[in-house]
Amino acid sequence: MENRKKIPDDLTKYVRVEVITNVQNITRLSDARNTSAQVSDIALFELDKNFNYIRDAIKGQPYADKIAYKDNEDKPINVSELIKLMFAFDIIKYPDDSTAPIQSYSGKAQVFKRYKDAFDTPFYKSLTQYLPKLTKLYDRIETDLPDMYNTYKKNIGVSKPKFGKVTGIEADDKAKTLFYENSMTHKISAGYIFPIFGAFRSLIHFDEENNSIIWDFDPIDIWEETGVSLAQNIFDQAESKTPQFVGKCKPIWLSCYRIVETQSLRKQLGKR
């Protein structure tokens, strides 16, 4: 302002001014700006409208308007949470019990890279259509896991199970599930949920001729039948371990898969 009269008449310069309104946390905003963080890969992906498959698939779901597709978007669920669910069911990359989609819990960057490379393939396009089913399954596991734990403990003679005493579990009657915001009795680390959730990929097959996914059985029905066994498998092996250990432990992932697969095979044999 003091020197503007010294600017030559034939010189024109522009200064970028950005106005941000409705700031919820000025400290976080300041930190983000001062570190000069580059735009995330997910935000760049959104610029090309590449999340439209996801938008279409979840249209009408209670959480559809709560998904953040851009950086600093004031919404509670990042789109990466949906991508992680699909990665956990990626039977092209993880077709059987010889390997496991552990990165769905531990590797956000690897999960997005896979989605970026495969989102437009027939398999992923078909899988995306089942996002409502996947979110409902995740929701039920979150909701039911305390009861499944208590049942397994009572089955082995523990009269008063204490789910809230497990590392990574916090008793909280105000807790809500991630997608549908159903009431929970405890906050549960995702490290306990993902090995169970990923096990249900054993129920799907991809029909390459029709470019469609086929479910052997409804995953909710199988969860109700195997939930106690899955809880026992998780928490027996998680004794004195952290949820981070469980979420990254390949043997736990594989044994959960085999429990679900075995129940599916039993039901198929029963049909015959």
Backbone as JSON, one array per atom type, in Angstrom:
{
  "sequence": "MENRKKIPDDLTKYVRVEVITNVQNITRLSDARNTSAQVSDIALFELDKNFNYIRDAIKGQPYADKIAYKDNEDKPINVSELIKLMFAFDIIKYPDDSTAPIQSYSGKAQVFKRYKDAFDTPFYKSLTQYLPKLTKLYDRIETDLPDMYNTYKKNIGVSKPKFGKVTGIEADDKAKTLFYENSMTHKISAGYIFPIFGAFRSLIHFDEENNSIIWDFDPIDIWEETGVSLAQNIFDQAESKTPQFVGKCKPIWLSCYRIVETQSLRKQLGKR",
  "N": [[0.83, -1.21, 0.0], [1.99, 1.21, 0.74], [3.85, 1.63, -1.25], [2.6, 1.55, -3.7], [2.24, 3.66, -5.45], [4.59, 3.84, -6.73], [4.61, 1.97, -8.66], [5.07, 1.25, -12.05], [3.03, 2.49, -14.71], [2.66, 0.81, -16.87], [2.85, -1.74, -15.93], [1.41, -4.75, -14.91], [0.23, -6.82, -12.38], [-0.9, -9.79, -10.67], [-2.46, -10.98, -7.71], [-3.18, -13.91, -5.97], [-6.07, -14.52, -4.17], [-7.65, -16.31, -1.67], [-10.66, -17.16, -0.21], [-11.96, -18.65, 2.59], [-14.75, -20.05, 4.03], [-16.93, -20.87, 6.84], [-15.25, -22.32, 8.6], [-14.33, -24.97, 10.63], [-12.26, -25.73, 12.29], [-9.73, -23.8, 12.92], [-7.05, -24.14, 13.52], [-6.28, -26.65, 12.48], [-6.75, -26.11, 9.8], [-4.89, -24.07, 9.35], [-2.51, -25.46, 9.82], [-2.58, -27.32, 7.73], [-2.38, -25.64, 5.5], [0.05, -24.35, 5.9], [1.92, -26.35, 5.74], [2.03, -26.85, 3.12], [0.85, -29.0, 1.74], [0.48, -31.27, -0.92], [-2.15, -31.73, -3.34], [-4.21, -34.52, -2.75], [-4.0, -37.87, -4.15], [-6.48, -39.06, -4.33], [-8.22, -36.85, -4.38], [-7.47, -35.71, -6.81], [-8.25, -37.73, -8.5], [-10.96, -37.54, -8.23], [-11.44, -35.15, -9.57], [-11.61, -35.88, -12.21], [-14.04, -37.05, -12.27], [-14.16, -39.72, -11.58], [-15.25, -41.15, -9.54], [-17.86, -41.63, -9.98], [-19.09, -44.1, -10.4], [-19.18, -45.16, -7.83], [-20.77, -43.22, -6.57], [-23.22, -43.62, -7.92], [-23.79, -46.23, -7.14], [-24.28, -46.1, -4.38], [-26.37, -44.41, -4.15], [-29.17, -43.13, -2.53], [-28.66, -44.49, -0.2], [-28.34, -44.22, 3.41], [-25.92, -43.02, 4.1], [-25.01, -41.75, 1.88], [-24.74, -38.98, 1.38], [-22.77, -38.35, 3.1], [-20.23, -38.87, 2.38], [-16.92, -37.99, 1.77], [-15.27, -36.78, -0.99], [-13.28, -35.12, -1.68], [-10.31, -33.21, -0.73], [-10.18, -31.87, 2.56], [-12.92, -31.74, 2.78], [-15.88, -31.26, 4.53], [-17.09, -33.74, 5.71], [-18.12, -36.78, 7.27], [-17.18, -39.36, 6.44], [-14.59, -40.67, 4.62], [-14.11, -41.33, 1.14], [-12.31, -43.33, 0.79], [-12.88, -45.26, 2.69], [-14.94, -46.77, 1.6], [-13.64, -47.79, -0.63], [-11.78, -49.44, 0.58], [-13.41, -51.47, 1.55], [-14.19, -52.72, -0.82], [-11.7, -53.56, -1.76], [-11.11, -55.51, 0.12], [-12.73, -57.51, -0.81], [-11.67, -58.28, -3.17], [-11.45, -60.63, -5.28], [-10.07, -61.19, -7.54], [-7.47, -60.38, -7.19], [-7.0, -61.56, -4.74], [-7.73, -64.56, -4.57], [-8.17, -66.86, -2.98], [-7.48, -68.89, -0.03], [-4.76, -68.66, 0.17], [-3.57, -66.27, 0.33], [-4.11, -62.87, 1.52], [-6.18, -59.91, 1.72], [-4.76, -57.87, 3.3], [-3.97, -55.22, 3.2], [-6.29, -53.76, 3.02], [-6.89, -53.06, 5.54], [-4.45, -51.99, 6.45], [-3.1, -50.47, 4.48], [-3.64, -47.72, 2.97], [-2.69, -46.3, 0.69], [-1.87, -48.34, -1.13], [-4.3, -49.59, -1.49], [-5.86, -47.62, -2.75], [-4.36, -47.3, -5.08], [-4.74, -49.75, -6.35], [-7.51, -49.58, -6.8], [-7.61, -47.37, -8.5], [-6.32, -48.38, -10.74], [-8.04, -50.41, -11.47], [-10.76, -49.72, -11.39], [-12.45, -49.39, -13.56], [-12.73, -51.83, -14.7], [-14.52, -54.85, -15.65], [-14.94, -56.52, -13.38], [-14.56, -54.84, -11.06], [-16.45, -52.87, -11.58], [-18.78, -54.34, -11.36], [-18.54, -55.23, -8.69], [-18.66, -52.79, -7.34], [-21.35, -52.17, -7.48], [-22.36, -53.63, -5.43], [-21.83, -52.31, -3.11], [-23.75, -51.32, -1.16], [-24.5, -53.78, 0.03], [-22.05, -54.61, 1.07], [-21.46, -52.58, 2.91], [-23.55, -52.95, 4.7], [-22.96, -55.45, 5.72], [-20.49, -54.92, 7.0], [-21.43, -53.15, 8.91], [-23.12, -54.82, 10.43], [-21.26, -56.6, 11.53], [-19.77, -54.85, 13.14], [-21.82, -54.13, 14.95], [-22.68, -56.57, 16.1], [-20.46, -57.89, 17.15], [-19.67, -57.64, 19.95], [-21.65, -59.27, 21.24], [-21.2, -61.73, 20.0], [-18.64, -62.25, 20.92], [-19.13, -62.44, 23.7], [-20.78, -64.7, 23.77], [-19.04, -66.71, 22.82], [-17.14, -66.69, 24.87], [-18.68, -67.48, 27.08], [-19.32, -70.01, 26.25], [-16.96, -71.33, 26.66], [-16.8, -71.37, 29.34], [-16.53, -68.98, 30.78], [-18.06, -66.98, 33.02], [-18.73, -64.27, 33.26], [-18.1, -62.46, 30.79], [-15.82, -59.92, 29.62], [-15.86, -57.78, 27.42], [-15.16, -55.12, 27.06], [-12.7, -54.93, 28.24], [-10.81, -55.82, 26.53], [-7.89, -55.13, 24.63], [-7.96, -52.23, 22.64], [-10.67, -52.05, 22.57], [-13.41, -50.16, 23.59], [-15.75, -49.43, 25.99], [-18.76, -47.87, 25.26], [-21.74, -46.46, 25.23], [-22.73, -44.6, 23.54], [-21.65, -44.89, 21.11], [-21.53, -45.2, 17.52], [-22.22, -47.02, 14.51], [-20.1, -47.08, 11.57], [-21.17, -46.52, 8.94], [-24.07, -46.66, 8.89], [-24.78, -45.56, 11.26], [-25.87, -46.93, 13.43], [-26.69, -47.86, 16.79], [-24.14, -48.78, 19.09], [-22.54, -50.79, 21.62], [-19.92, -50.61, 22.19], [-16.82, -49.06, 21.2], [-14.97, -50.24, 18.54], [-11.89, -51.33, 17.4], [-10.82, -51.18, 14.01], [-8.99, -53.07, 13.34], [-9.79, -55.5, 14.42], [-12.08, -55.98, 13.02], [-11.68, -56.07, 10.19], [-10.25, -58.52, 9.39], [-12.3, -60.38, 9.8], [-14.38, -59.35, 8.19], [-13.16, -59.45, 5.61], [-13.1, -62.16, 5.22], [-15.45, -62.96, 4.09], [-15.32, -62.74, 1.4], [-15.0, -65.17, 0.32], [-17.46, -66.02, -0.41], [-18.16, -65.1, -2.88], [-18.15, -65.16, -6.49], [-16.86, -64.54, -9.77], [-18.54, -64.12, -12.72], [-17.33, -64.31, -15.74], [-18.39, -64.41, -18.27], [-20.85, -63.1, -18.18], [-20.08, -60.84, -16.92], [-20.55, -60.4, -14.15], [-21.05, -60.53, -10.59], [-21.47, -63.35, -8.52], [-23.17, -64.5, -5.69], [-22.74, -67.02, -3.34], [-24.14, -67.37, -0.96], [-26.16, -65.29, 1.17], [-24.28, -62.85, 2.82], [-24.9, -61.86, 5.39], [-26.51, -63.86, 6.5], [-24.62, -65.93, 6.69], [-22.82, -64.76, 8.42], [-24.34, -64.67, 10.77], [-24.38, -67.35, 11.32], [-21.71, -68.05, 11.65], [-20.54, -66.23, 13.29], [-19.87, -66.47, 16.07], [-17.8, -68.36, 16.02], [-15.96, -66.97, 14.44], [-15.43, -64.76, 16.07], [-14.24, -66.09, 18.23], [-11.99, -67.11, 16.92], [-10.63, -64.74, 16.28], [-10.2, -63.46, 18.82], [-9.08, -65.4, 20.47], [-6.59, -65.73, 19.29], [-5.74, -63.18, 19.55], [-5.01, -62.72, 22.09], [-3.43, -60.82, 24.49], [-2.45, -59.24, 22.48], [-2.25, -56.41, 20.21], [-4.85, -54.55, 18.45], [-3.78, -53.65, 16.07], [-1.8, -55.52, 15.52], [-3.43, -57.76, 15.07], [-4.93, -56.93, 12.84], [-3.01, -56.96, 10.88], [-2.11, -59.49, 10.72], [-1.43, -62.26, 8.92], [-1.99, -65.14, 9.27], [-4.29, -65.01, 10.9], [-6.15, -63.72, 9.26], [-6.34, -65.65, 7.22], [-7.32, -67.91, 8.57], [-9.82, -66.99, 9.39], [-11.03, -66.69, 6.9], [-11.18, -69.39, 6.13], [-13.02, -70.39, 7.93], [-15.44, -69.19, 7.14], [-15.55, -70.08, 4.48], [-15.7, -72.85, 4.86], [-18.21, -73.12, 6.13], [-19.84, -72.24, 4.06], [-19.39, -74.27, 2.15], [-20.44, -76.47, 3.52], [-23.14, -75.79, 3.57], [-23.68, -75.8, 0.84], [-23.28, -78.5, 0.23], [-25.29, -79.54, 1.75], [-27.49, -78.68, 0.35], [-27.49, -80.41, -1.76]],
  "CA": [[0.0, 0.0, 0.0], [2.86, 2.38, 0.84], [4.68, 1.78, -2.45], [1.86, 1.3, -4.93], [2.39, 4.79, -6.37], [5.86, 3.68, -7.45], [4.45, 0.94, -9.69], [4.92, 1.84, -13.4], [1.69, 2.37, -15.28], [2.57, -0.28, -17.85], [3.09, -3.02, -15.25], [0.2, -5.35, -14.31], [0.48, -8.05, -11.64], [-2.09, -10.31, -9.99], [-2.24, -11.71, -6.46], [-4.26, -14.87, -5.73], [-6.71, -14.4, -2.87], [-8.59, -17.4, -1.43], [-11.51, -16.91, 0.95], [-12.53, -19.9, 3.08], [-15.78, -19.77, 5.02], [-17.46, -21.99, 7.63], [-14.11, -23.09, 9.1], [-14.64, -25.61, 11.9], [-11.06, -25.81, 13.13], [-8.77, -22.9, 12.28], [-5.69, -24.66, 13.73], [-6.04, -27.69, 11.49], [-6.68, -25.47, 8.5], [-3.61, -23.37, 9.28], [-1.45, -26.47, 9.7], [-2.63, -27.89, 6.38], [-1.91, -24.64, 4.54], [1.46, -24.0, 6.14], [2.81, -27.45, 5.34], [2.0, -26.87, 1.65], [0.56, -30.36, 1.32], [-0.02, -31.35, -2.28], [-3.48, -32.3, -3.46], [-4.1, -35.96, -2.65], [-4.32, -38.63, -5.35], [-7.92, -39.28, -4.35], [-8.86, -35.61, -4.82], [-7.19, -35.56, -8.24], [-9.08, -38.74, -9.15], [-12.32, -36.99, -8.22], [-11.55, -34.09, -10.57], [-11.99, -36.5, -13.48], [-15.36, -37.68, -12.08], [-13.96, -41.17, -11.6], [-15.99, -41.79, -8.46], [-19.29, -41.66, -10.31], [-19.59, -45.46, -10.2], [-19.5, -45.27, -6.4], [-21.94, -42.35, -6.3], [-24.42, -44.26, -8.44], [-24.06, -47.46, -6.4], [-24.77, -45.84, -3.02], [-27.47, -43.44, -4.2], [-30.31, -43.53, -1.72], [-28.23, -45.03, 1.09], [-28.33, -43.18, 4.44], [-24.61, -42.39, 4.21], [-24.59, -41.26, 0.56], [-24.36, -37.56, 1.43], [-21.76, -38.18, 4.14], [-18.96, -39.32, 1.83], [-16.02, -36.93, 1.3], [-14.51, -37.17, -2.17], [-12.26, -34.1, -1.9], [-9.53, -32.83, 0.43], [-10.75, -30.88, 3.47], [-14.38, -31.7, 2.68], [-16.4, -31.42, 5.89], [-18.01, -34.86, 5.77], [-17.52, -37.71, 8.24], [-16.65, -40.62, 5.9], [-13.81, -40.51, 3.4], [-14.42, -42.34, 0.13], [-11.36, -44.44, 0.95], [-13.5, -46.31, 3.5], [-15.67, -47.64, 0.67], [-12.66, -48.47, -1.47], [-11.19, -50.48, 1.41], [-14.34, -52.6, 1.6], [-14.11, -53.43, -2.1], [-10.4, -54.21, -1.81], [-11.2, -56.72, 0.95], [-13.48, -58.5, -1.57], [-11.04, -58.36, -4.49], [-11.1, -62.03, -5.51], [-9.13, -61.28, -8.66], [-6.14, -60.25, -6.59], [-6.91, -62.47, -3.58], [-8.78, -65.51, -4.95], [-8.38, -68.01, -2.11], [-6.91, -68.79, 1.31], [-3.29, -68.66, 0.15], [-3.15, -64.9, 0.58], [-5.19, -62.11, 2.15], [-6.16, -58.47, 1.43], [-4.43, -57.2, 4.56], [-3.83, -53.78, 2.97], [-7.57, -53.08, 3.22], [-6.79, -52.47, 6.89], [-3.18, -51.35, 6.79], [-2.4, -49.77, 3.41], [-4.54, -46.86, 2.2], [-2.1, -45.95, -0.6], [-1.93, -49.5, -2.0], [-5.71, -49.84, -1.79], [-6.31, -46.67, -3.76], [-3.66, -47.59, -6.34], [-5.46, -50.88, -6.97], [-8.8, -49.1, -7.3], [-7.34, -46.48, -9.64], [-5.95, -49.22, -11.89], [-9.04, -51.45, -11.81], [-12.14, -49.31, -11.14], [-13.25, -49.45, -14.78], [-12.76, -53.21, -15.19], [-15.83, -55.47, -15.4], [-15.07, -57.02, -12.02], [-14.75, -53.76, -10.09], [-17.73, -52.22, -11.87], [-19.81, -55.19, -10.77], [-18.37, -55.2, -7.24], [-19.1, -51.49, -6.85], [-22.8, -52.2, -7.35], [-22.71, -54.31, -4.18], [-21.4, -51.53, -1.94], [-24.74, -51.36, -0.08], [-24.42, -55.07, 0.73], [-20.8, -54.64, 1.82], [-21.56, -51.69, 4.07], [-24.47, -53.56, 5.66], [-22.21, -56.52, 6.38], [-19.54, -54.28, 7.93], [-22.25, -52.59, 9.99], [-23.58, -55.9, 11.31], [-20.1, -57.11, 12.29], [-19.54, -53.85, 14.19], [-22.91, -54.16, 15.93], [-22.86, -57.88, 16.74], [-19.23, -58.52, 17.65], [-19.66, -57.85, 21.41], [-22.48, -60.42, 21.61], [-20.51, -62.93, 19.53], [-17.53, -62.45, 21.87], [-19.68, -62.89, 24.98], [-21.26, -66.07, 23.59], [-17.89, -67.62, 22.75], [-16.54, -66.77, 26.2], [-19.55, -68.29, 27.94], [-19.22, -71.39, 25.78], [-15.74, -71.96, 27.21], [-16.88, -71.39, 30.79], [-16.36, -67.66, 31.42], [-19.42, -66.59, 33.42], [-18.94, -62.84, 33.03], [-17.12, -61.94, 29.8], [-15.57, -58.47, 29.71], [-15.42, -57.33, 26.1], [-14.57, -53.79, 27.18], [-11.33, -55.02, 28.77], [-9.9, -56.23, 25.45], [-7.12, -54.02, 24.07], [-8.54, -51.69, 21.42], [-12.12, -52.01, 22.72], [-13.8, -49.16, 24.57], [-17.18, -49.4, 26.27], [-19.33, -46.55, 24.96], [-23.12, -46.67, 24.79], [-23.07, -43.56, 22.56], [-20.93, -45.19, 19.87], [-22.36, -45.45, 16.34], [-21.53, -47.71, 13.42], [-19.47, -46.15, 10.63], [-21.97, -46.13, 7.78], [-25.5, -46.49, 9.14], [-24.92, -44.88, 12.55], [-26.64, -47.7, 14.39], [-26.12, -47.81, 18.14], [-23.24, -49.85, 19.52], [-22.2, -50.76, 23.04], [-18.47, -50.43, 22.32], [-16.02, -48.66, 20.06], [-14.16, -51.41, 18.21], [-10.84, -51.04, 16.43], [-10.99, -51.83, 12.71], [-8.06, -54.2, 13.27], [-10.54, -56.7, 14.74], [-13.21, -56.16, 12.1], [-11.34, -56.35, 8.8], [-10.01, -59.95, 9.09], [-13.6, -61.04, 9.72], [-15.08, -58.84, 7.0], [-12.51, -59.95, 4.41], [-13.33, -63.6, 5.09], [-16.7, -63.21, 3.36], [-15.08, -62.76, -0.04], [-15.1, -66.57, -0.1], [-18.83, -66.28, -0.84], [-18.46, -64.54, -4.2], [-17.46, -65.62, -7.7], [-17.08, -63.61, -10.88], [-18.95, -64.74, -13.97], [-16.7, -63.51, -16.79], [-19.24, -64.39, -19.46], [-21.9, -62.1, -17.98], [-19.49, -59.71, -16.2], [-21.34, -60.18, -12.94], [-20.66, -61.25, -9.38], [-22.45, -64.31, -8.01], [-23.03, -64.8, -4.27], [-23.19, -68.35, -2.97], [-25.13, -67.17, 0.09], [-26.19, -63.94, 1.72], [-23.23, -62.77, 3.85], [-25.49, -61.65, 6.71], [-26.91, -65.18, 7.0], [-23.42, -66.68, 7.06], [-22.28, -64.1, 9.62], [-25.11, -65.12, 11.92], [-24.05, -68.75, 11.57], [-20.28, -68.24, 11.95], [-20.04, -65.1, 14.07], [-19.23, -66.9, 17.33], [-16.52, -69.0, 15.66], [-15.05, -65.93, 13.97], [-15.01, -64.0, 17.25], [-13.28, -66.92, 18.96], [-10.76, -67.15, 16.14], [-9.96, -63.45, 16.42], [-9.8, -63.07, 20.17], [-8.17, -66.41, 21.0], [-5.26, -65.44, 18.76], [-5.4, -61.8, 19.88], [-4.69, -62.64, 23.51], [-2.27, -59.98, 24.81], [-1.99, -58.57, 21.26], [-2.94, -55.17, 19.88], [-5.66, -54.69, 17.23], [-2.89, -53.42, 14.93], [-1.2, -56.83, 15.24], [-4.47, -58.63, 14.52], [-5.3, -56.46, 11.51], [-1.92, -57.21, 9.94], [-1.65, -60.88, 10.9], [-1.91, -63.09, 7.82], [-2.64, -66.37, 9.71], [-5.63, -64.72, 11.41], [-6.97, -63.47, 8.08], [-6.56, -66.9, 6.49], [-8.17, -68.81, 9.35], [-11.19, -66.45, 9.29], [-11.51, -67.05, 5.56], [-11.49, -70.81, 6.08], [-14.26, -70.62, 8.7], [-16.57, -68.8, 6.28], [-15.56, -70.98, 3.33], [-16.17, -74.17, 5.3], [-19.65, -73.04, 6.34], [-20.45, -72.16, 2.73], [-19.32, -75.61, 1.54], [-21.4, -77.31, 4.23], [-24.49, -75.45, 3.11], [-23.82, -76.26, -0.54], [-23.44, -79.95, 0.28], [-26.63, -79.79, 2.33], [-28.5, -78.48, -0.7], [-27.49, -81.56, -2.62]],
  "C": [[0.86, 1.26, 0.0], [3.62, 2.64, -0.46], [3.91, 1.65, -3.77], [1.99, 2.45, -5.93], [3.68, 4.7, -7.18], [5.74, 2.66, -8.58], [4.27, 1.61, -11.05], [3.53, 1.59, -13.98], [1.54, 1.2, -16.24], [2.81, -1.65, -17.25], [1.81, -3.51, -14.58], [0.56, -6.68, -13.66], [-0.79, -8.48, -10.92], [-1.66, -11.08, -8.73], [-3.44, -12.63, -6.23], [-4.78, -14.7, -4.3], [-7.74, -15.52, -2.74], [-9.35, -17.13, -0.14], [-12.18, -18.22, 1.35], [-13.54, -19.57, 4.18], [-16.17, -21.04, 5.76], [-16.33, -22.91, 8.12], [-14.44, -23.64, 10.49], [-13.45, -25.62, 12.86], [-9.95, -25.02, 12.47], [-7.34, -23.41, 12.43], [-5.35, -25.72, 12.69], [-5.92, -27.1, 10.08], [-5.34, -24.78, 8.3], [-2.45, -24.35, 9.08], [-1.39, -27.03, 8.28], [-2.07, -26.92, 5.35], [-0.41, -24.39, 4.7], [2.42, -25.12, 5.79], [2.83, -27.62, 3.83], [1.77, -28.28, 1.11], [-0.02, -30.37, -0.09], [-1.41, -31.98, -2.29], [-3.35, -33.83, -3.5], [-4.47, -36.62, -3.99], [-5.82, -38.86, -5.48], [-8.65, -38.03, -4.84], [-8.64, -35.38, -6.31], [-8.05, -36.54, -9.05], [-10.52, -38.24, -9.26], [-12.51, -35.91, -9.27], [-11.98, -34.63, -11.93], [-13.31, -37.26, -13.38], [-15.27, -39.21, -12.07], [-14.64, -41.9, -10.45], [-17.49, -41.89, -8.75], [-19.89, -43.06, -10.16], [-20.02, -45.67, -8.74], [-20.72, -44.45, -6.06], [-23.23, -43.02, -6.74], [-24.81, -45.48, -7.59], [-24.68, -47.19, -5.03], [-25.9, -44.81, -2.99], [-28.67, -43.97, -3.41], [-29.95, -44.16, -0.39], [-28.14, -43.91, 2.13], [-27.02, -42.4, 4.53], [-24.16, -41.72, 2.91], [-24.11, -39.82, 0.59], [-23.28, -37.29, 2.48], [-20.36, -38.58, 3.67], [-18.16, -38.12, 1.32], [-15.18, -37.46, 0.15], [-13.34, -36.22, -2.43], [-11.49, -33.84, -0.62], [-10.28, -31.77, 1.23], [-12.27, -30.73, 3.34], [-14.96, -32.07, 4.04], [-17.5, -32.48, 5.93], [-17.34, -35.98, 6.55], [-16.85, -38.95, 7.68], [-15.87, -40.35, 4.62], [-14.12, -41.64, 2.42], [-13.47, -43.54, 0.22], [-11.94, -45.57, 1.79], [-14.3, -47.28, 2.63], [-14.72, -48.44, -0.21], [-12.02, -49.63, -0.71], [-12.1, -51.71, 1.49], [-14.27, -53.41, 0.31], [-12.78, -54.17, -2.22], [-10.43, -55.52, -1.02], [-11.94, -57.84, 0.25], [-12.9, -58.7, -2.98], [-10.55, -59.79, -4.75], [-10.24, -62.22, -6.76], [-7.71, -61.25, -8.13], [-5.92, -61.24, -5.44], [-7.98, -63.56, -3.73], [-9.08, -66.62, -3.95], [-7.71, -67.79, -0.77], [-5.39, -68.89, 1.33], [-2.73, -67.27, 0.43], [-4.34, -64.11, 1.1], [-5.05, -60.62, 1.84], [-5.89, -57.62, 2.66], [-4.36, -55.68, 4.39], [-5.16, -53.04, 3.1], [-7.65, -52.47, 4.61], [-5.56, -51.57, 7.02], [-2.59, -50.44, 5.72], [-3.29, -48.92, 2.52], [-3.99, -46.56, 0.81], [-2.19, -47.11, -1.58], [-3.37, -49.8, -2.42], [-6.2, -48.9, -2.88], [-5.63, -46.93, -5.11], [-4.36, -48.73, -7.08], [-6.79, -50.4, -7.55], [-8.61, -48.22, -8.54], [-7.04, -47.28, -10.89], [-7.12, -50.08, -12.38], [-10.49, -50.98, -11.77], [-13.04, -49.46, -12.36], [-13.28, -50.85, -15.4], [-14.13, -53.82, -14.9], [-16.0, -55.95, -13.97], [-15.36, -55.9, -11.03], [-16.06, -53.01, -10.34], [-18.89, -53.02, -11.27], [-19.75, -55.15, -9.24], [-18.89, -53.9, -6.64], [-20.62, -51.46, -6.64], [-23.25, -52.85, -6.03], [-22.22, -53.55, -2.95], [-22.46, -51.48, -0.84], [-24.71, -52.66, 0.72], [-23.16, -55.14, 1.59], [-20.87, -53.75, 3.05], [-22.5, -52.27, 5.13], [-23.79, -54.69, 6.42], [-21.24, -55.94, 7.4], [-20.28, -53.76, 9.15], [-22.68, -53.68, 10.97], [-22.44, -56.48, 12.13], [-19.78, -56.15, 13.44], [-20.56, -54.0, 15.32], [-22.9, -55.44, 16.76], [-21.63, -58.42, 17.45], [-19.19, -58.64, 19.18], [-20.47, -59.06, 21.85], [-21.82, -61.73, 21.17], [-19.34, -63.27, 20.47], [-18.06, -63.02, 23.18], [-20.16, -64.34, 24.88], [-20.1, -67.07, 23.56], [-17.23, -67.78, 24.12], [-17.38, -67.63, 27.14], [-19.49, -69.76, 27.54], [-17.99, -72.1, 26.33], [-15.66, -71.81, 28.73], [-16.66, -70.08, 31.51], [-17.75, -67.12, 31.74], [-19.73, -65.13, 33.13], [-17.88, -62.3, 32.07], [-17.01, -60.42, 29.91], [-14.98, -57.99, 28.4], [-14.71, -55.99, 26.17], [-13.15, -53.78, 27.71], [-10.32, -55.44, 27.71], [-9.18, -54.99, 24.91], [-7.74, -53.55, 22.75], [-10.05, -51.64, 21.43], [-12.44, -51.02, 23.83], [-15.31, -49.18, 24.76], [-17.71, -47.98, 26.06], [-20.73, -46.74, 24.4], [-23.6, -45.59, 23.83], [-22.39, -43.8, 21.2], [-21.91, -45.53, 18.75], [-21.54, -46.2, 15.3], [-21.12, -46.71, 12.35], [-20.43, -45.64, 9.57], [-23.43, -45.81, 8.11], [-25.81, -45.82, 10.48], [-25.9, -45.6, 13.47], [-25.92, -47.72, 15.74], [-25.24, -49.03, 18.41], [-22.99, -49.72, 21.01], [-20.73, -50.45, 23.27], [-17.91, -49.8, 21.05], [-15.02, -49.78, 19.79], [-13.14, -51.03, 17.15], [-11.08, -51.83, 15.14], [-10.05, -53.01, 12.55], [-8.73, -55.53, 13.61], [-11.61, -57.0, 13.7], [-12.78, -56.63, 10.72], [-10.98, -57.81, 8.51], [-11.3, -60.76, 9.0], [-14.32, -60.64, 8.44], [-14.49, -59.44, 5.72], [-12.74, -61.43, 4.16], [-14.53, -63.9, 4.19], [-16.52, -63.08, 1.85], [-15.12, -64.19, -0.57], [-16.5, -66.9, -0.61], [-19.12, -65.8, -2.25], [-17.6, -65.18, -5.3], [-17.75, -64.61, -8.8], [-17.37, -64.38, -12.15], [-18.42, -63.88, -15.12], [-17.56, -63.41, -18.04], [-20.29, -63.27, -19.36], [-21.39, -60.86, -17.25], [-20.28, -59.36, -14.94], [-20.82, -61.03, -11.8], [-21.8, -62.14, -8.92], [-22.14, -64.57, -6.54], [-23.54, -66.21, -4.01], [-24.32, -68.26, -1.95], [-25.1, -65.72, 0.52], [-25.18, -63.84, 2.86], [-23.78, -62.54, 5.27], [-25.91, -62.98, 7.32], [-25.69, -65.98, 7.47], [-22.76, -66.06, 8.3], [-23.03, -64.58, 10.86], [-24.76, -66.55, 12.3], [-22.61, -68.95, 12.04], [-19.73, -67.18, 12.9], [-19.31, -65.5, 15.34], [-17.87, -67.52, 17.04], [-15.5, -67.96, 15.2], [-14.54, -65.08, 15.14], [-13.99, -64.8, 18.06], [-11.94, -66.96, 18.24], [-9.94, -65.87, 16.3], [-9.38, -63.27, 17.82], [-8.98, -64.14, 20.9], [-6.74, -66.09, 20.57], [-4.79, -64.03, 19.13], [-5.04, -61.62, 21.35], [-3.37, -61.89, 23.73], [-1.68, -59.29, 23.57], [-2.78, -57.28, 21.06], [-3.83, -55.39, 18.65], [-4.83, -54.44, 15.97], [-2.21, -54.73, 14.53], [-2.22, -57.73, 14.55], [-4.78, -58.24, 13.08], [-4.25, -56.74, 10.45], [-1.44, -58.66, 9.95], [-2.25, -61.8, 9.84], [-2.56, -64.39, 8.29], [-4.05, -66.14, 10.24], [-6.59, -64.48, 10.25], [-7.33, -64.79, 7.4], [-7.48, -67.84, 7.26], [-9.62, -68.31, 9.39], [-11.81, -66.83, 7.95], [-11.96, -68.51, 5.53], [-12.75, -71.15, 6.86], [-15.48, -70.32, 7.83], [-16.69, -69.75, 5.09], [-16.11, -72.35, 3.7], [-17.68, -74.17, 5.52], [-20.4, -72.97, 5.01], [-20.48, -73.54, 2.06], [-20.31, -76.56, 2.2], [-22.82, -77.06, 3.74], [-24.72, -75.92, 1.67], [-24.02, -77.77, -0.59], [-24.81, -80.33, 0.81], [-27.72, -79.62, 1.29], [-28.62, -79.7, -1.6], [-28.12, -82.76, -1.95]]
}
